[in-house]
Coordinates of N, CA, C and O in Angstrom, one line a residue:
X1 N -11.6 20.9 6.7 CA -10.3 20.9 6.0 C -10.6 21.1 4.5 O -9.9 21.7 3.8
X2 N -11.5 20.4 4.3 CA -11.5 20.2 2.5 C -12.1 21.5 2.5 O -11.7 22.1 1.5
X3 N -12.9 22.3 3.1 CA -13.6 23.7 3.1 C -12.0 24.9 2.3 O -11.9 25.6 1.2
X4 N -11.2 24.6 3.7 CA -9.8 25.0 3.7 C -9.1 25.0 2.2 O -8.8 26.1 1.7
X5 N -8.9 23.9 1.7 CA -8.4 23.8 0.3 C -9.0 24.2 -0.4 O -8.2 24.6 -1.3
X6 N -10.2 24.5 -0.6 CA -11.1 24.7 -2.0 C -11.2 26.1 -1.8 O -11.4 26.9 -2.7
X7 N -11.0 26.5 -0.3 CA -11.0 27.9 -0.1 C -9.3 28.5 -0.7 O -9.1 29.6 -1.4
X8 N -8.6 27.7 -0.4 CA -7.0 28.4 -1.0 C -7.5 28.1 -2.8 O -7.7 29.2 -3.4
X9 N -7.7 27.1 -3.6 CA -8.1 26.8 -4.4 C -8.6 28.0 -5.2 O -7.9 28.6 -6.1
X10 N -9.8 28.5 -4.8 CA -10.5 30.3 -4.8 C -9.6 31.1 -4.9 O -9.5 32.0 -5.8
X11 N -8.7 30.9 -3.8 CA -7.6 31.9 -4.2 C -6.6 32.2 -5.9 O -6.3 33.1 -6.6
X12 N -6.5 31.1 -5.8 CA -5.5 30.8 -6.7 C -6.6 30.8 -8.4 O -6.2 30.9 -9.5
X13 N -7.3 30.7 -8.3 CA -8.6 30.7 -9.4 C -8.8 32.4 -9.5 O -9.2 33.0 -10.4
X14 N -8.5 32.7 -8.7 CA -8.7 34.6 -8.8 C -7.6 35.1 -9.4 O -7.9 36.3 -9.8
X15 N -5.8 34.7 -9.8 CA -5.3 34.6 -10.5 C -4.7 35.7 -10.3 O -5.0 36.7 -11.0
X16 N -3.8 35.8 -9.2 CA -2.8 36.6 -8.6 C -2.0 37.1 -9.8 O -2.2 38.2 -10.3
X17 N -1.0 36.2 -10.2 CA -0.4 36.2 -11.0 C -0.2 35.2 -12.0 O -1.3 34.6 -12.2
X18 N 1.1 34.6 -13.1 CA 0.8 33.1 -13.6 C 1.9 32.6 -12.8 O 2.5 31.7 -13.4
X19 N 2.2 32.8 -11.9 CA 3.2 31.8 -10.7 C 2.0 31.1 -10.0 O 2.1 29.9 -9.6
X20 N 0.9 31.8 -9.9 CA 0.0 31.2 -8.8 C -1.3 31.0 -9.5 O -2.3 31.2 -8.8
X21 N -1.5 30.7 -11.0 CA -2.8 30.4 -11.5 C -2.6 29.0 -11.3 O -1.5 28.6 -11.5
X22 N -3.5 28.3 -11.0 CA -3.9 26.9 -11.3 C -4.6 26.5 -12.3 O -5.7 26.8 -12.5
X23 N -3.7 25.6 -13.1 CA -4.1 25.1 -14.0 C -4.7 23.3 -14.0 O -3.8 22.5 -13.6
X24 N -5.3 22.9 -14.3 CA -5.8 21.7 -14.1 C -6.2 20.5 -14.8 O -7.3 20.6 -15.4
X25 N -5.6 19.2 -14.9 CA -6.4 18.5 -16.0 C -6.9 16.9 -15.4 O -6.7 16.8 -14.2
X26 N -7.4 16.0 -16.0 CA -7.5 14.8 -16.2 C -6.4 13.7 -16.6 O -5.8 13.6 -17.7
X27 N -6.4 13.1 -15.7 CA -5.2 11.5 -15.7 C -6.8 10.7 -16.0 O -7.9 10.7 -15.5
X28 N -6.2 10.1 -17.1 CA -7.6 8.8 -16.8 C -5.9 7.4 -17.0 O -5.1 7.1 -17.9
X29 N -6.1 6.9 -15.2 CA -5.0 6.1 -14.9 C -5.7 4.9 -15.1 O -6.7 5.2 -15.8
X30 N -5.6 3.7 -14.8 CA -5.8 2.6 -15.1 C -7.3 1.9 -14.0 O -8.0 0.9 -14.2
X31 N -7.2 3.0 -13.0 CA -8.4 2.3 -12.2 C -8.6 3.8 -11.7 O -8.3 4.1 -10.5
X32 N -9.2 4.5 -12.6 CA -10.2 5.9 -12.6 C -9.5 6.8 -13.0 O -8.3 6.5 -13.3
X33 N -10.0 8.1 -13.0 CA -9.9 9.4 -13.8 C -9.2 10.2 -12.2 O -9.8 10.5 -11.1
X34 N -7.9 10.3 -12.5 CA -7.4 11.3 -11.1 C -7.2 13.0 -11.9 O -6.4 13.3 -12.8
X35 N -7.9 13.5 -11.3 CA -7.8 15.4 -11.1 C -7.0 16.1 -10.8 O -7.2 16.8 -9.8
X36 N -5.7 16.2 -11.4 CA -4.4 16.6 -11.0 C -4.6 18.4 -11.4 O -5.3 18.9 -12.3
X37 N -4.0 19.1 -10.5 CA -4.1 20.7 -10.5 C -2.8 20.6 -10.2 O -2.2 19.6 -9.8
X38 N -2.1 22.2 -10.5 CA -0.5 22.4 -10.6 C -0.7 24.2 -10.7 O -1.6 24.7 -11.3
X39 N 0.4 25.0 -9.9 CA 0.8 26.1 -10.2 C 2.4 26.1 -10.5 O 3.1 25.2 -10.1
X40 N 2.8 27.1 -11.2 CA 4.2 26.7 -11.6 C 5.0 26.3 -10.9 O 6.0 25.8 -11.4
X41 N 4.8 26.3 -9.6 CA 5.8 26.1 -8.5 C 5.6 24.6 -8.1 O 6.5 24.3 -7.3
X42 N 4.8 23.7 -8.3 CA 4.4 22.1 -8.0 C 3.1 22.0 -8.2 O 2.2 22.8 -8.5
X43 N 3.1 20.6 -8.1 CA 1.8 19.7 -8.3 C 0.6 20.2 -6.9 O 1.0 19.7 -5.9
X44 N -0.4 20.8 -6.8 CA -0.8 20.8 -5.7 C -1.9 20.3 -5.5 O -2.5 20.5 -4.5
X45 N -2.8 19.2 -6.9 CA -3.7 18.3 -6.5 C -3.5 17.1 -7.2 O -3.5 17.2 -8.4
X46 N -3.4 15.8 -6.6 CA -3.6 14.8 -7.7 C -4.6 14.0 -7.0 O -4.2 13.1 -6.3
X47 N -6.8 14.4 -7.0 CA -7.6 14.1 -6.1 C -8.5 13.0 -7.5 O -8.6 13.2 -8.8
X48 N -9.1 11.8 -6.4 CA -10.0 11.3 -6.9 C -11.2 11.5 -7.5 O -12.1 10.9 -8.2
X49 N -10.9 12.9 -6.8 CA -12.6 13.6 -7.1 C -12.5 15.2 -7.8 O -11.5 15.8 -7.4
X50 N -13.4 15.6 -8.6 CA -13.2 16.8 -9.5 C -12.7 17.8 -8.7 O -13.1 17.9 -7.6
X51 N -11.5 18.9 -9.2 CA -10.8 20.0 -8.4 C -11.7 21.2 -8.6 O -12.1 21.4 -9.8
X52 N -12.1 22.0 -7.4 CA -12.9 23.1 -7.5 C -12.0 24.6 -8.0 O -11.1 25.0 -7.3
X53 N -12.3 25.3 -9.0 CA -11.6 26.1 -9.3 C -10.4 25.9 -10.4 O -10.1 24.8 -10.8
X54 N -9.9 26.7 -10.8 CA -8.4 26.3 -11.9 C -9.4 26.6 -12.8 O -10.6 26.9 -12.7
X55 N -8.3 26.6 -13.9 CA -8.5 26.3 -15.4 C -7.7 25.5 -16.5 O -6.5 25.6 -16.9
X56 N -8.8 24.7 -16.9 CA -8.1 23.4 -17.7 C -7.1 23.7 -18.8 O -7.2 24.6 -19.7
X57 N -6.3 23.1 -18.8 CA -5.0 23.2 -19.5 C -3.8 22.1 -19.1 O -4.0 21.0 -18.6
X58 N -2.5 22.6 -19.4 CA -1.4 22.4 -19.3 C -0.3 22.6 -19.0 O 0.2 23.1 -20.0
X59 N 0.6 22.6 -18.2 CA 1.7 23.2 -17.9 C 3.2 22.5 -18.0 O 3.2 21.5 -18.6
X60 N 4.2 22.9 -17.5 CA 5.5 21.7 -17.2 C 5.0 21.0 -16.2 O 5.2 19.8 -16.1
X61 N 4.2 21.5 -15.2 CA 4.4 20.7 -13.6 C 3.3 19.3 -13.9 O 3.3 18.2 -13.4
X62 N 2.3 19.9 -14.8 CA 1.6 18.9 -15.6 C 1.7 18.0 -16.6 O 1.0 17.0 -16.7
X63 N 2.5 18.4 -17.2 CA 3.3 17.3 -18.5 C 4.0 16.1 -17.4 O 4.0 14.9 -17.6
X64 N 4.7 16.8 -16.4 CA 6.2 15.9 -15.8 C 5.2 15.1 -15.2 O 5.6 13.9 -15.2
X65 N 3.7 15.4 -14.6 CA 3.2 14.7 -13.5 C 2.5 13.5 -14.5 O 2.6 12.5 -13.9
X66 N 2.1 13.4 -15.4 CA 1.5 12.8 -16.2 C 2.7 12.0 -16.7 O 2.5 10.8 -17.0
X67 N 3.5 12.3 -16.9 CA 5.2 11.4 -17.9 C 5.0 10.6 -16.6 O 4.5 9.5 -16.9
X68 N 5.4 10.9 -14.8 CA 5.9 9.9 -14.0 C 4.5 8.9 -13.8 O 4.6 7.6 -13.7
X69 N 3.1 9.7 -13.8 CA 1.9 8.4 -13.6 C 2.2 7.6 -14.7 O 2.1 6.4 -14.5
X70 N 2.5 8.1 -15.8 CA 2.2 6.5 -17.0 C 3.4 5.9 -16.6 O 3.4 4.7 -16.5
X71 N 4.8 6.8 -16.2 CA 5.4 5.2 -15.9 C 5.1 4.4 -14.7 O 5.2 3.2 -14.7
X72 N 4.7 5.3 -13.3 CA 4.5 4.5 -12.2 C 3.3 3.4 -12.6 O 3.3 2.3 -12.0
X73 N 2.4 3.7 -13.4 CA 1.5 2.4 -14.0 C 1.8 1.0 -14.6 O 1.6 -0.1 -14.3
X74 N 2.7 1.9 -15.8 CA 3.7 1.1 -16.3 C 4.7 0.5 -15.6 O 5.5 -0.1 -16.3
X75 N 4.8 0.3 -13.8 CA 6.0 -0.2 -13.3 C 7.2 0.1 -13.7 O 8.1 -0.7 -13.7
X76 N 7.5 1.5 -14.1 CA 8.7 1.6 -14.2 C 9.2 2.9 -13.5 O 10.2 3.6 -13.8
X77 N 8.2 3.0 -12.7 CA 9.1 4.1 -11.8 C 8.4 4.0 -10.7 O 7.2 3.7 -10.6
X78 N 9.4 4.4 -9.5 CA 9.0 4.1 -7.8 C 8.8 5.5 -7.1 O 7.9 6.0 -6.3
X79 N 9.6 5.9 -7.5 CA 9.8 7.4 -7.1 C 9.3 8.1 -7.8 O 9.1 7.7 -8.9
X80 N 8.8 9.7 -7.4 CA 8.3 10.5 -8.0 C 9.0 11.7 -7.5 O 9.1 12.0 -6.3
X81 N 9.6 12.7 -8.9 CA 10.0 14.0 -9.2 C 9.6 15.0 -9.2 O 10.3 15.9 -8.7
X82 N 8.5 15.1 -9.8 CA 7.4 16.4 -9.8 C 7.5 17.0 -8.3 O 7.3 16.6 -7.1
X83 N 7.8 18.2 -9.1 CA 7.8 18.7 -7.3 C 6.2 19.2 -6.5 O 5.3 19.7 -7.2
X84 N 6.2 19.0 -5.4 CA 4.7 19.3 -4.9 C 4.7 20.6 -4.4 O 5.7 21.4 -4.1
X85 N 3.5 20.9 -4.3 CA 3.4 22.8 -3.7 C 2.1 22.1 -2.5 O 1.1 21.7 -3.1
X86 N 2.1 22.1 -1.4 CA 0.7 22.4 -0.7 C 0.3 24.0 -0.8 O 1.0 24.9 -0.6
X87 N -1.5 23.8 -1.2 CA -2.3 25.2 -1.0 C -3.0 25.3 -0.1 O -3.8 26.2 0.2
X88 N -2.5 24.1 0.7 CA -3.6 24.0 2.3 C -3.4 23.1 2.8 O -2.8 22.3 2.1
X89 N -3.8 22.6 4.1 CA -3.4 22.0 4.8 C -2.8 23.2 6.4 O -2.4 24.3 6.5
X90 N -3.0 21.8 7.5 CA -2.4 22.6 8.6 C -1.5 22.2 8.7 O -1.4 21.2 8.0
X91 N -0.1 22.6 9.4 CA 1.2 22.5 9.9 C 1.2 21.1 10.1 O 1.9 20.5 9.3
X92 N 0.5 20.5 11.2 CA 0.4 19.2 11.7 C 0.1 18.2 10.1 O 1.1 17.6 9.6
X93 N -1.3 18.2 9.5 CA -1.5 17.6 8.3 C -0.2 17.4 7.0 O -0.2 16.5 6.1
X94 N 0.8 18.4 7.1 CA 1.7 18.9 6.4 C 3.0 18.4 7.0 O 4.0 18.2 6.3
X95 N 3.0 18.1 8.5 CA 4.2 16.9 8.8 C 3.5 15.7 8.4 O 4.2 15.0 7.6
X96 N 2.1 15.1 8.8 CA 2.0 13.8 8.1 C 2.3 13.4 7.3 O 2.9 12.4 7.2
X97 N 2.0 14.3 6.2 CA 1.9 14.0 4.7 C 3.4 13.9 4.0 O 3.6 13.3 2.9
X98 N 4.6 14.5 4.9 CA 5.7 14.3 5.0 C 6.5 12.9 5.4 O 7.5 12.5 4.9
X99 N 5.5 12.3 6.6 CA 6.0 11.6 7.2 C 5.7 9.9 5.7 O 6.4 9.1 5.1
X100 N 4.0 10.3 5.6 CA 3.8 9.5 4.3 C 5.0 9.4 3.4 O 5.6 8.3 3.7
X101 N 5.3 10.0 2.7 CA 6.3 10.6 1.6 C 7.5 9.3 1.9 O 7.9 8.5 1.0
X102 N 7.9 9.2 3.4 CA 9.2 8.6 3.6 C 9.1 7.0 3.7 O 10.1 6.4 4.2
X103 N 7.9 6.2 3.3 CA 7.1 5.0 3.1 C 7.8 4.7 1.7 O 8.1 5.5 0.8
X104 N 8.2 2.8 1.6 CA 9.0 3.1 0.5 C 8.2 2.5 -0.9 O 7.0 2.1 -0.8
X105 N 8.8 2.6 -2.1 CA 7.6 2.0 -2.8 C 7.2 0.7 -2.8 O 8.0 0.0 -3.4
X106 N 6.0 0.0 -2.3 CA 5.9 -1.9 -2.6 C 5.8 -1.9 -1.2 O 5.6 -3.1 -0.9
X107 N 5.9 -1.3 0.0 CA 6.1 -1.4 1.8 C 4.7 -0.6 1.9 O 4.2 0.3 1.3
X108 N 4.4 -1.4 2.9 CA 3.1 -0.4 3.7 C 3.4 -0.5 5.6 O 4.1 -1.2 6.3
X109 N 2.7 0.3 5.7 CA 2.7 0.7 7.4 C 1.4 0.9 8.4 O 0.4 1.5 8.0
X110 N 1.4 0.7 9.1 CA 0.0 0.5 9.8 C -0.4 2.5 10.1 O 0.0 3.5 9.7
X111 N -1.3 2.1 10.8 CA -1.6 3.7 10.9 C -0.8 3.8 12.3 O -0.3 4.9 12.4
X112 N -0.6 3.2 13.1 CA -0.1 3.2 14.2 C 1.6 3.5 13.8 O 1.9 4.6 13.6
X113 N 2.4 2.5 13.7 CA 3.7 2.9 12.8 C 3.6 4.3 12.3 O 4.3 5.1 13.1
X114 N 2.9 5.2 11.2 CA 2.7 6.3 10.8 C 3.0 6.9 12.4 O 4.1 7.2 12.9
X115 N 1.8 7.0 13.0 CA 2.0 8.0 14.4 C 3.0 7.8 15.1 O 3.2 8.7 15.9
X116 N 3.8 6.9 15.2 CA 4.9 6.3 15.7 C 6.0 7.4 15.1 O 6.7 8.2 15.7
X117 N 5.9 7.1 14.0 CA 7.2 7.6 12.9 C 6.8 9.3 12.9 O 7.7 10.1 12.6
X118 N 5.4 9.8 13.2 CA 5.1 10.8 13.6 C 5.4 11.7 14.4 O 5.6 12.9 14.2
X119 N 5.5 10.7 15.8 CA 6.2 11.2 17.0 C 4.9 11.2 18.4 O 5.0 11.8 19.5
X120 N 4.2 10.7 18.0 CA 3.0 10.5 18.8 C 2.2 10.1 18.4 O 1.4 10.5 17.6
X121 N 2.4 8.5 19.3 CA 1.9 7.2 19.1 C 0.2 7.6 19.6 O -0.8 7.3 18.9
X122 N 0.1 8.0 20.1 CA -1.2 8.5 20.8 C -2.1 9.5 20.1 O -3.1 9.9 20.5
X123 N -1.4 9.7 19.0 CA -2.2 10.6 17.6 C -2.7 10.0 16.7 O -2.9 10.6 15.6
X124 N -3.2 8.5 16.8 CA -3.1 7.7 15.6 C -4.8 8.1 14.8 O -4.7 8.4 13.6
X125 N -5.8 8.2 15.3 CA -6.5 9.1 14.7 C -6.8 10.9 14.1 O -7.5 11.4 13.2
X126 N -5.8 11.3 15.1 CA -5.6 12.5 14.0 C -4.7 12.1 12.8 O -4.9 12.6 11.7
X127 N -3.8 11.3 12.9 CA -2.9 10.8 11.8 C -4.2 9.9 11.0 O -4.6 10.3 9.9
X128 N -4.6 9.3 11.3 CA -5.7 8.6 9.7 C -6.1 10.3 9.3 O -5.7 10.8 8.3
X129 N -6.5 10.8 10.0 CA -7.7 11.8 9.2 C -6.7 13.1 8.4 O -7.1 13.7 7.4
X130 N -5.6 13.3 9.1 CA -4.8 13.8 8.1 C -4.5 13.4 6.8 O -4.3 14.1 5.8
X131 N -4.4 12.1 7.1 CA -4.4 11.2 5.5 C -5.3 11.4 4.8 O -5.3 11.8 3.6
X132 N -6.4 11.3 5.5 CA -8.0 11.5 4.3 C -7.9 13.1 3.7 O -8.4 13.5 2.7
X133 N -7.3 13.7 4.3 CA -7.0 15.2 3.6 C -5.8 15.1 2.8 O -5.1 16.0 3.3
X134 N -5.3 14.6 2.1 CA -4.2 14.2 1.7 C -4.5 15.3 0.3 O -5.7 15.1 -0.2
X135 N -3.6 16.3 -0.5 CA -4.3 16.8 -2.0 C -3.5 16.3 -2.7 O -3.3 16.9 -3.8
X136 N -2.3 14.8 -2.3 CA -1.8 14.9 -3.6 C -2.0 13.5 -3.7 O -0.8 13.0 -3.6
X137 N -2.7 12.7 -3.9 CA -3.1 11.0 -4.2 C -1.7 10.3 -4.9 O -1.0 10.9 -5.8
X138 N -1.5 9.5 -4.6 CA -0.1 8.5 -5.1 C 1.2 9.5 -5.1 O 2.3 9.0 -4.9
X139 N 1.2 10.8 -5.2 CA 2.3 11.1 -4.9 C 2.5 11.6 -3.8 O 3.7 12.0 -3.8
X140 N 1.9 11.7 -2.7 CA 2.0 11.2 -1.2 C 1.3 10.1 -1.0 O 0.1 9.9 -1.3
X141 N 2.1 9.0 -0.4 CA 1.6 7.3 -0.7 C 0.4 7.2 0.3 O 0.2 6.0 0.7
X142 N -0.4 8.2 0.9 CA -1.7 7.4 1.8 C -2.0 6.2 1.4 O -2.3 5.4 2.3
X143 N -1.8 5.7 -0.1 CA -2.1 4.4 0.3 C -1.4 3.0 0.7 O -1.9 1.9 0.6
X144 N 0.0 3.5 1.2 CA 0.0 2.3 2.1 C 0.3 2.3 3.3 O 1.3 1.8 3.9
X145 N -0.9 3.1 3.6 CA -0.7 3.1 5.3 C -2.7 1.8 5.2 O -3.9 1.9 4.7
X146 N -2.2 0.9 6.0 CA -3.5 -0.2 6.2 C -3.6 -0.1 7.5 O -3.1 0.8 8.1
X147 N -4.4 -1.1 8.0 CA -5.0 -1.3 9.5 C -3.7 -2.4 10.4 O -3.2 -3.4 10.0
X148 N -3.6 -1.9 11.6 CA -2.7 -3.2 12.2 C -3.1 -4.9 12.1 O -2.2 -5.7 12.4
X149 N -4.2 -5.2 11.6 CA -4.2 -6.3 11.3 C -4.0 -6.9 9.7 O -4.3 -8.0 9.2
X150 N -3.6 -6.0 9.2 CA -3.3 -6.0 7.8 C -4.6 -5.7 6.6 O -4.7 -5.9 5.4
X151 N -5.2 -5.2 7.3 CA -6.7 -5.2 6.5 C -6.3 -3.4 5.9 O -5.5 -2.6 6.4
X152 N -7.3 -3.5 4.5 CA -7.3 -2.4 4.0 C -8.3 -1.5 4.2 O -9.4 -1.8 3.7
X153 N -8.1 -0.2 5.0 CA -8.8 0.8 5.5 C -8.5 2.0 4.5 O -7.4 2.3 4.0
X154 N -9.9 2.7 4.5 CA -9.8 4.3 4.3 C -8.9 4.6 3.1 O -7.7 4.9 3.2
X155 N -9.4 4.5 2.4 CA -8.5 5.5 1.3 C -9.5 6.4 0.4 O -10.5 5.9 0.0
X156 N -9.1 8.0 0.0 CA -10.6 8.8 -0.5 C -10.3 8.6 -1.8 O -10.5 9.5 -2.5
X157 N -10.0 7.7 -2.2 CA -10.6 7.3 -3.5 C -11.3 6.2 -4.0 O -11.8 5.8 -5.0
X158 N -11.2 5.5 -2.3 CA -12.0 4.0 -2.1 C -11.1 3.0 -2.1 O -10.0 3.2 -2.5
X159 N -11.5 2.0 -1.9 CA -10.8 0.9 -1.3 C -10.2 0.0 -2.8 O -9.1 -0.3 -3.2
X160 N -11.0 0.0 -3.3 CA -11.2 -0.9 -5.0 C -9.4 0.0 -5.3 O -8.4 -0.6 -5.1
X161 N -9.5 1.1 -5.5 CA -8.1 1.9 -6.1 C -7.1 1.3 -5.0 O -6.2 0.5 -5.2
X162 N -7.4 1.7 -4.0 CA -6.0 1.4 -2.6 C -5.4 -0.1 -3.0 O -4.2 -0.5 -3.1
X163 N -6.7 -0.7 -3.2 CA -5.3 -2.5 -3.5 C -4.8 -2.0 -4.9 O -3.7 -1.7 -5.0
X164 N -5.8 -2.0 -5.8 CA -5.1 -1.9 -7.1 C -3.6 -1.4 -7.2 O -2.6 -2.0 -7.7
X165 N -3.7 0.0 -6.5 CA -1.9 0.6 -6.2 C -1.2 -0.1 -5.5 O -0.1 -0.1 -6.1
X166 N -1.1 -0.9 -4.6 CA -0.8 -1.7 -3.7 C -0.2 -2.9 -4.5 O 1.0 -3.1 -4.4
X167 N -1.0 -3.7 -5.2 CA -1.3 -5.1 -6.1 C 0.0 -4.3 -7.2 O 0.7 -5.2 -7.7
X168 N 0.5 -2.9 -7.7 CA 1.0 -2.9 -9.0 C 2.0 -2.4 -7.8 O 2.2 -3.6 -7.8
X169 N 2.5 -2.0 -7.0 CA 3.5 -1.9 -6.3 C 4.3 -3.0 -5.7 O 5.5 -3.1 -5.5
X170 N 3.4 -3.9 -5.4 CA 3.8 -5.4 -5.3 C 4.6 -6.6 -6.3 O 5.4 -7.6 -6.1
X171 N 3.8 -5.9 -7.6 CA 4.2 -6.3 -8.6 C 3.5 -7.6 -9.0 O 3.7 -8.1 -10.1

């Protein structure tokens, strides 16, 4: 999967046009440096880990995405605007990440619930691993999907980040 993205990624670094260049920069949020990438059309990375491809800069979809993290930091915003673009991902991965999205802000859900609310309770590990492909970090909430016993599982930016979001969603 992650092959998949860095492979659309390539694409978009070959610079079709400037609807479809990727431009890319640095959030340094309060508990690490998030890798946010954007083509004019939405946000299509906000990753814990460095984006392959793009070129560093700035855009509107980057300015707006950076205005909503300082306030979602700041506790003053639950919701997020910036519109998203996926560059990859499969059909299935792309309802998950949907289904994520409808998680409210300060609420979490088991991974089981997720596949439930999925539509197949019996997918609950293809639903975790869809999550771990997730390219847009906090603005698709993987992190509050936890374990049915309430314990905190799996998040690819690590566990230390997953409470912290959790802990300022909580309030």
């Amino acid at each position: 999967m992650l092959r998949h993205l860095f492979k659309a990624a390539s694409h978009y670094r070959m610079g079709m046009n400037e609807d479809t260049k990727l431009i890319k920069t640095i959030y340094h949020s309060p508990c690490g440096s998030l890798y946010l990438g954007a083509v004019a059309g939405g946000l299509c990375f906000a990753k814990w880990h460095p984006i392959d491809g793009g070129e560093d800069g700035m855009n509107d979809i980057l300015a707006a995405a950076v205005r909503e993290l300082d306030e979602y930091f700041a506790g003053k915003r639950q919701d997020f605007d910036v519109p998203l673009c996926y560059m990859g991902g499969t059909d299935f991965q792309r309802r998950v990440w949907n289904v994520l999205k409808t998680i409210p802000y300060g609420s979490t859900i088991s991974y089981k619930e997720e596949s439930l609310r999925y539509g197949n309770e019996k997918a609950i590990r293809a639903v975790a691993s869809a999550n771990g492909c997730n390219p847009i970090s906090i603005f698709i909430p993987c992190h509050r999907v936890i374990g049915s016993d309430g314990s905190l599982t799996g998040y690819n930016g690590g566990l230390d980040k997953k409470r912290f979001l959790l802990e300022i969603e909580r309030g």
